């Protein structure tokens, strides 16, 4: 696949396949990089979702291993790459709530609500819990 990309580097399908192969080989950073290239060449909700899920998975693995700082860095990077991901904003907000950084968490939840209005009820409930404590 990498050899094909030397010749056809502007083919989003090849980048997507390479990204998925790298993820299957448990090379998430390399997989994300290839998928981001595919997304830049031809935006796709499938690729977007795969990138998003990968960042969420990496952050969850970091939390499970007790490395909250790595989880935060992973989610921040994910948000930088997928600025319109409400799920990444919510995941980072949850992490910040655990840290006691409630103002930052609320800011992220409000941004997630802007990105996905279907989340408004859930986000408002979480924001109200914070304000009542």
mmCIF file with all atom_site columns, C-alpha atoms in Angstrom:
data_model
loop_
_atom_site.group_PDB
_atom_site.id
_atom_site.type_symbol
_atom_site.label_atom_id
_atom_site.label_alt_id
_atom_site.label_comp_id
_atom_site.label_asym_id
_atom_site.label_entity_id
_atom_site.label_seq_id
_atom_site.pdbx_PDB_ins_code
_atom_site.Cartn_x
_atom_site.Cartn_y
_atom_site.Cartn_z
_atom_site.occupancy
_atom_site.B_iso_or_equiv
_atom_site.pdbx_formal_charge
_atom_site.auth_seq_id
_atom_site.auth_comp_id
_atom_site.auth_asym_id
_atom_site.auth_atom_id
_atom_site.pdbx_PDB_model_num
ATOM 1   C CA . UNK A 1 1   ? 0.000   0.000  0.000  1.00 0.00 ? 1   UNK A CA 1
ATOM 2   C CA . UNK A 1 2   ? 2.799   2.389  0.875  1.00 0.00 ? 2   UNK A CA 1
ATOM 3   C CA . UNK A 1 3   ? 4.450   1.664  -2.473 1.00 0.00 ? 3   UNK A CA 1
ATOM 4   C CA . UNK A 1 4   ? 1.185   2.444  -4.279 1.00 0.00 ? 4   UNK A CA 1
ATOM 5   C CA . UNK A 1 5   ? 0.949   5.743  -2.405 1.00 0.00 ? 5   UNK A CA 1
ATOM 6   C CA . UNK A 1 6   ? 4.356   6.753  -3.733 1.00 0.00 ? 6   UNK A CA 1
ATOM 7   C CA . UNK A 1 7   ? 2.784   6.723  -7.163 1.00 0.00 ? 7   UNK A CA 1
ATOM 8   C CA . UNK A 1 8   ? -0.812  7.655  -6.310 1.00 0.00 ? 8   UNK A CA 1
ATOM 9   C CA . UNK A 1 9   ? -0.378  9.815  -3.226 1.00 0.00 ? 9   UNK A CA 1
ATOM 10  C CA . UNK A 1 10  ? -3.531  11.769 -3.895 1.00 0.00 ? 10  UNK A CA 1
ATOM 11  C CA . UNK A 1 11  ? -5.828  8.735  -3.801 1.00 0.00 ? 11  UNK A CA 1
ATOM 12  C CA . UNK A 1 12  ? -7.997  8.921  -0.664 1.00 0.00 ? 12  UNK A CA 1
ATOM 13  C CA . UNK A 1 13  ? -9.058  5.276  -0.990 1.00 0.00 ? 13  UNK A CA 1
ATOM 14  C CA . UNK A 1 14  ? -5.448  4.097  -0.750 1.00 0.00 ? 14  UNK A CA 1
ATOM 15  C CA . UNK A 1 15  ? -4.883  6.304  2.308  1.00 0.00 ? 15  UNK A CA 1
ATOM 16  C CA . UNK A 1 16  ? -8.059  4.936  3.932  1.00 0.00 ? 16  UNK A CA 1
ATOM 17  C CA . UNK A 1 17  ? -6.993  1.335  3.296  1.00 0.00 ? 17  UNK A CA 1
ATOM 18  C CA . UNK A 1 18  ? -3.505  2.054  4.634  1.00 0.00 ? 18  UNK A CA 1
ATOM 19  C CA . UNK A 1 19  ? -5.002  3.658  7.739  1.00 0.00 ? 19  UNK A CA 1
ATOM 20  C CA . UNK A 1 20  ? -7.289  0.715  8.377  1.00 0.00 ? 20  UNK A CA 1
ATOM 21  C CA . UNK A 1 21  ? -4.416  -1.727 7.846  1.00 0.00 ? 21  UNK A CA 1
ATOM 22  C CA . UNK A 1 22  ? -2.252  0.159  10.310 1.00 0.00 ? 22  UNK A CA 1
ATOM 23  C CA . UNK A 1 23  ? -5.060  0.142  12.856 1.00 0.00 ? 23  UNK A CA 1
ATOM 24  C CA . UNK A 1 24  ? -5.490  -3.608 12.341 1.00 0.00 ? 24  UNK A CA 1
ATOM 25  C CA . UNK A 1 25  ? -1.756  -3.998 12.966 1.00 0.00 ? 25  UNK A CA 1
ATOM 26  C CA . UNK A 1 26  ? -2.216  -2.050 16.215 1.00 0.00 ? 26  UNK A CA 1
ATOM 27  C CA . UNK A 1 27  ? -0.336  0.993  14.979 1.00 0.00 ? 27  UNK A CA 1
ATOM 28  C CA . UNK A 1 28  ? -2.932  3.586  15.995 1.00 0.00 ? 28  UNK A CA 1
ATOM 29  C CA . UNK A 1 29  ? -0.778  6.704  15.588 1.00 0.00 ? 29  UNK A CA 1
ATOM 30  C CA . UNK A 1 30  ? 0.237   5.676  12.068 1.00 0.00 ? 30  UNK A CA 1
ATOM 31  C CA . UNK A 1 31  ? -3.321  4.617  11.308 1.00 0.00 ? 31  UNK A CA 1
ATOM 32  C CA . UNK A 1 32  ? -4.713  7.955  12.397 1.00 0.00 ? 32  UNK A CA 1
ATOM 33  C CA . UNK A 1 33  ? -2.121  9.790  10.302 1.00 0.00 ? 33  UNK A CA 1
ATOM 34  C CA . UNK A 1 34  ? -3.107  7.870  7.170  1.00 0.00 ? 34  UNK A CA 1
ATOM 35  C CA . UNK A 1 35  ? -6.814  8.317  7.858  1.00 0.00 ? 35  UNK A CA 1
ATOM 36  C CA . UNK A 1 36  ? -6.350  12.050 8.390  1.00 0.00 ? 36  UNK A CA 1
ATOM 37  C CA . UNK A 1 37  ? -4.677  12.206 4.978  1.00 0.00 ? 37  UNK A CA 1
ATOM 38  C CA . UNK A 1 38  ? -7.639  10.342 3.463  1.00 0.00 ? 38  UNK A CA 1
ATOM 39  C CA . UNK A 1 39  ? -10.044 12.709 5.206  1.00 0.00 ? 39  UNK A CA 1
ATOM 40  C CA . UNK A 1 40  ? -8.172  15.766 3.912  1.00 0.00 ? 40  UNK A CA 1
ATOM 41  C CA . UNK A 1 41  ? -8.317  14.442 0.356  1.00 0.00 ? 41  UNK A CA 1
ATOM 42  C CA . UNK A 1 42  ? -11.957 13.326 0.476  1.00 0.00 ? 42  UNK A CA 1
ATOM 43  C CA . UNK A 1 43  ? -14.053 13.958 3.590  1.00 0.00 ? 43  UNK A CA 1
ATOM 44  C CA . UNK A 1 44  ? -16.018 10.916 4.674  1.00 0.00 ? 44  UNK A CA 1
ATOM 45  C CA . UNK A 1 45  ? -18.228 10.291 7.682  1.00 0.00 ? 45  UNK A CA 1
ATOM 46  C CA . UNK A 1 46  ? -16.898 6.717  7.854  1.00 0.00 ? 46  UNK A CA 1
ATOM 47  C CA . UNK A 1 47  ? -13.281 7.882  8.044  1.00 0.00 ? 47  UNK A CA 1
ATOM 48  C CA . UNK A 1 48  ? -14.230 10.637 10.503 1.00 0.00 ? 48  UNK A CA 1
ATOM 49  C CA . UNK A 1 49  ? -15.924 8.102  12.760 1.00 0.00 ? 49  UNK A CA 1
ATOM 50  C CA . UNK A 1 50  ? -12.966 5.704  12.577 1.00 0.00 ? 50  UNK A CA 1
ATOM 51  C CA . UNK A 1 51  ? -10.551 8.469  13.575 1.00 0.00 ? 51  UNK A CA 1
ATOM 52  C CA . UNK A 1 52  ? -12.860 9.597  16.372 1.00 0.00 ? 52  UNK A CA 1
ATOM 53  C CA . UNK A 1 53  ? -13.313 6.074  17.747 1.00 0.00 ? 53  UNK A CA 1
ATOM 54  C CA . UNK A 1 54  ? -9.562  5.496  17.623 1.00 0.00 ? 54  UNK A CA 1
ATOM 55  C CA . UNK A 1 55  ? -8.838  8.636  19.653 1.00 0.00 ? 55  UNK A CA 1
ATOM 56  C CA . UNK A 1 56  ? -11.536 7.668  22.168 1.00 0.00 ? 56  UNK A CA 1
ATOM 57  C CA . UNK A 1 57  ? -10.092 4.161  22.439 1.00 0.00 ? 57  UNK A CA 1
ATOM 58  C CA . UNK A 1 58  ? -6.546  5.454  22.963 1.00 0.00 ? 58  UNK A CA 1
ATOM 59  C CA . UNK A 1 59  ? -7.747  7.860  25.652 1.00 0.00 ? 59  UNK A CA 1
ATOM 60  C CA . UNK A 1 60  ? -9.681  5.090  27.399 1.00 0.00 ? 60  UNK A CA 1
ATOM 61  C CA . UNK A 1 61  ? -6.612  2.835  27.340 1.00 0.00 ? 61  UNK A CA 1
ATOM 62  C CA . UNK A 1 62  ? -4.564  5.623  28.916 1.00 0.00 ? 62  UNK A CA 1
ATOM 63  C CA . UNK A 1 63  ? -7.166  6.121  31.658 1.00 0.00 ? 63  UNK A CA 1
ATOM 64  C CA . UNK A 1 64  ? -7.288  2.364  32.314 1.00 0.00 ? 64  UNK A CA 1
ATOM 65  C CA . UNK A 1 65  ? -3.514  2.300  32.719 1.00 0.00 ? 65  UNK A CA 1
ATOM 66  C CA . UNK A 1 66  ? -3.675  5.241  35.134 1.00 0.00 ? 66  UNK A CA 1
ATOM 67  C CA . UNK A 1 67  ? -2.174  7.793  32.749 1.00 0.00 ? 67  UNK A CA 1
ATOM 68  C CA . UNK A 1 68  ? -4.746  10.581 32.849 1.00 0.00 ? 68  UNK A CA 1
ATOM 69  C CA . UNK A 1 69  ? -2.259  13.045 31.381 1.00 0.00 ? 69  UNK A CA 1
ATOM 70  C CA . UNK A 1 70  ? -1.820  10.882 28.275 1.00 0.00 ? 70  UNK A CA 1
ATOM 71  C CA . UNK A 1 71  ? -5.598  10.557 28.004 1.00 0.00 ? 71  UNK A CA 1
ATOM 72  C CA . UNK A 1 72  ? -5.896  14.340 28.109 1.00 0.00 ? 72  UNK A CA 1
ATOM 73  C CA . UNK A 1 73  ? -3.194  14.799 25.465 1.00 0.00 ? 73  UNK A CA 1
ATOM 74  C CA . UNK A 1 74  ? -4.850  12.214 23.236 1.00 0.00 ? 74  UNK A CA 1
ATOM 75  C CA . UNK A 1 75  ? -8.250  13.885 23.481 1.00 0.00 ? 75  UNK A CA 1
ATOM 76  C CA . UNK A 1 76  ? -6.809  17.355 22.921 1.00 0.00 ? 76  UNK A CA 1
ATOM 77  C CA . UNK A 1 77  ? -4.999  16.096 19.820 1.00 0.00 ? 77  UNK A CA 1
ATOM 78  C CA . UNK A 1 78  ? -8.213  14.460 18.641 1.00 0.00 ? 78  UNK A CA 1
ATOM 79  C CA . UNK A 1 79  ? -10.120 17.706 19.048 1.00 0.00 ? 79  UNK A CA 1
ATOM 80  C CA . UNK A 1 80  ? -7.409  19.566 17.157 1.00 0.00 ? 80  UNK A CA 1
ATOM 81  C CA . UNK A 1 81  ? -7.760  17.101 14.283 1.00 0.00 ? 81  UNK A CA 1
ATOM 82  C CA . UNK A 1 82  ? -11.560 16.727 14.425 1.00 0.00 ? 82  UNK A CA 1
ATOM 83  C CA . UNK A 1 83  ? -12.720 20.125 15.644 1.00 0.00 ? 83  UNK A CA 1
ATOM 84  C CA . UNK A 1 84  ? -16.346 19.191 15.009 1.00 0.00 ? 84  UNK A CA 1
ATOM 85  C CA . UNK A 1 85  ? -16.350 16.031 17.169 1.00 0.00 ? 85  UNK A CA 1
ATOM 86  C CA . UNK A 1 86  ? -18.864 16.420 19.962 1.00 0.00 ? 86  UNK A CA 1
ATOM 87  C CA . UNK A 1 87  ? -17.898 12.985 21.320 1.00 0.00 ? 87  UNK A CA 1
ATOM 88  C CA . UNK A 1 88  ? -14.265 14.000 21.796 1.00 0.00 ? 88  UNK A CA 1
ATOM 89  C CA . UNK A 1 89  ? -15.343 17.225 23.502 1.00 0.00 ? 89  UNK A CA 1
ATOM 90  C CA . UNK A 1 90  ? -17.574 15.248 25.872 1.00 0.00 ? 90  UNK A CA 1
ATOM 91  C CA . UNK A 1 91  ? -14.848 12.714 26.648 1.00 0.00 ? 91  UNK A CA 1
ATOM 92  C CA . UNK A 1 92  ? -12.411 15.494 27.512 1.00 0.00 ? 92  UNK A CA 1
ATOM 93  C CA . UNK A 1 93  ? -15.085 17.209 29.602 1.00 0.00 ? 93  UNK A CA 1
ATOM 94  C CA . UNK A 1 94  ? -15.594 13.995 31.590 1.00 0.00 ? 94  UNK A CA 1
ATOM 95  C CA . UNK A 1 95  ? -11.875 13.767 32.194 1.00 0.00 ? 95  UNK A CA 1
ATOM 96  C CA . UNK A 1 96  ? -11.745 17.390 33.329 1.00 0.00 ? 96  UNK A CA 1
ATOM 97  C CA . UNK A 1 97  ? -14.658 16.740 35.712 1.00 0.00 ? 97  UNK A CA 1
ATOM 98  C CA . UNK A 1 98  ? -12.584 13.964 37.275 1.00 0.00 ? 98  UNK A CA 1
ATOM 99  C CA . UNK A 1 99  ? -9.723  16.454 37.669 1.00 0.00 ? 99  UNK A CA 1
ATOM 100 C CA . UNK A 1 100 ? -12.073 18.988 39.279 1.00 0.00 ? 100 UNK A CA 1
ATOM 101 C CA . UNK A 1 101 ? -11.601 21.422 36.379 1.00 0.00 ? 101 UNK A CA 1
ATOM 102 C CA . UNK A 1 102 ? -15.313 22.114 36.207 1.00 0.00 ? 102 UNK A CA 1
ATOM 103 C CA . UNK A 1 103 ? -15.157 25.400 34.292 1.00 0.00 ? 103 UNK A CA 1
ATOM 104 C CA . UNK A 1 104 ? -13.162 23.764 31.508 1.00 0.00 ? 104 UNK A CA 1
ATOM 105 C CA . UNK A 1 105 ? -15.531 20.796 31.517 1.00 0.00 ? 105 UNK A CA 1
ATOM 106 C CA . UNK A 1 106 ? -18.592 23.024 31.184 1.00 0.00 ? 106 UNK A CA 1
ATOM 107 C CA . UNK A 1 107 ? -16.937 24.985 28.369 1.00 0.00 ? 107 UNK A CA 1
ATOM 108 C CA . UNK A 1 108 ? -16.309 21.727 26.499 1.00 0.00 ? 108 UNK A CA 1
ATOM 109 C CA . UNK A 1 109 ? -19.837 20.468 27.131 1.00 0.00 ? 109 UNK A CA 1
ATOM 110 C CA . UNK A 1 110 ? -21.307 23.694 25.807 1.00 0.00 ? 110 UNK A CA 1
ATOM 111 C CA . UNK A 1 111 ? -19.139 23.430 22.713 1.00 0.00 ? 111 UNK A CA 1
ATOM 112 C CA . UNK A 1 112 ? -20.294 19.814 22.241 1.00 0.00 ? 112 UNK A CA 1
ATOM 113 C CA . UNK A 1 113 ? -23.888 21.016 22.437 1.00 0.00 ? 113 UNK A CA 1
ATOM 114 C CA . UNK A 1 114 ? -23.168 23.560 19.694 1.00 0.00 ? 114 UNK A CA 1
ATOM 115 C CA . UNK A 1 115 ? -21.685 20.809 17.544 1.00 0.00 ? 115 UNK A CA 1
ATOM 116 C CA . UNK A 1 116 ? -24.507 18.304 18.067 1.00 0.00 ? 116 UNK A CA 1
ATOM 117 C CA . UNK A 1 117 ? -27.856 19.695 19.136 1.00 0.00 ? 117 UNK A CA 1
ATOM 118 C CA . UNK A 1 118 ? -29.174 16.175 19.823 1.00 0.00 ? 118 UNK A CA 1
ATOM 119 C CA . UNK A 1 119 ? -26.878 16.154 22.859 1.00 0.00 ? 119 UNK A CA 1
ATOM 120 C CA . UNK A 1 120 ? -28.456 19.271 24.370 1.00 0.00 ? 120 UNK A CA 1
ATOM 121 C CA . UNK A 1 121 ? -30.565 17.463 27.006 1.00 0.00 ? 121 UNK A CA 1
ATOM 122 C CA . UNK A 1 122 ? -27.681 15.318 28.249 1.00 0.00 ? 122 UNK A CA 1
ATOM 123 C CA . UNK A 1 123 ? -25.240 18.205 28.285 1.00 0.00 ? 123 UNK A CA 1
ATOM 124 C CA . UNK A 1 124 ? -27.667 20.565 30.011 1.00 0.00 ? 124 UNK A CA 1
ATOM 125 C CA . UNK A 1 125 ? -28.257 17.944 32.703 1.00 0.00 ? 125 UNK A CA 1
ATOM 126 C CA . UNK A 1 126 ? -24.494 17.596 33.305 1.00 0.00 ? 126 UNK A CA 1
ATOM 127 C CA . UNK A 1 127 ? -23.992 21.368 33.339 1.00 0.00 ? 127 UNK A CA 1
ATOM 128 C CA . UNK A 1 128 ? -26.854 21.811 35.809 1.00 0.00 ? 128 UNK A CA 1
ATOM 129 C CA . UNK A 1 129 ? -25.376 19.168 38.130 1.00 0.00 ? 129 UNK A CA 1
ATOM 130 C CA . UNK A 1 130 ? -22.122 21.096 38.153 1.00 0.00 ? 130 UNK A CA 1
ATOM 131 C CA . UNK A 1 131 ? -23.853 24.410 38.823 1.00 0.00 ? 131 UNK A CA 1
ATOM 132 C CA . UNK A 1 132 ? -25.904 22.994 41.693 1.00 0.00 ? 132 UNK A CA 1
ATOM 133 C CA . UNK A 1 133 ? -22.834 21.586 43.497 1.00 0.00 ? 133 UNK A CA 1
#
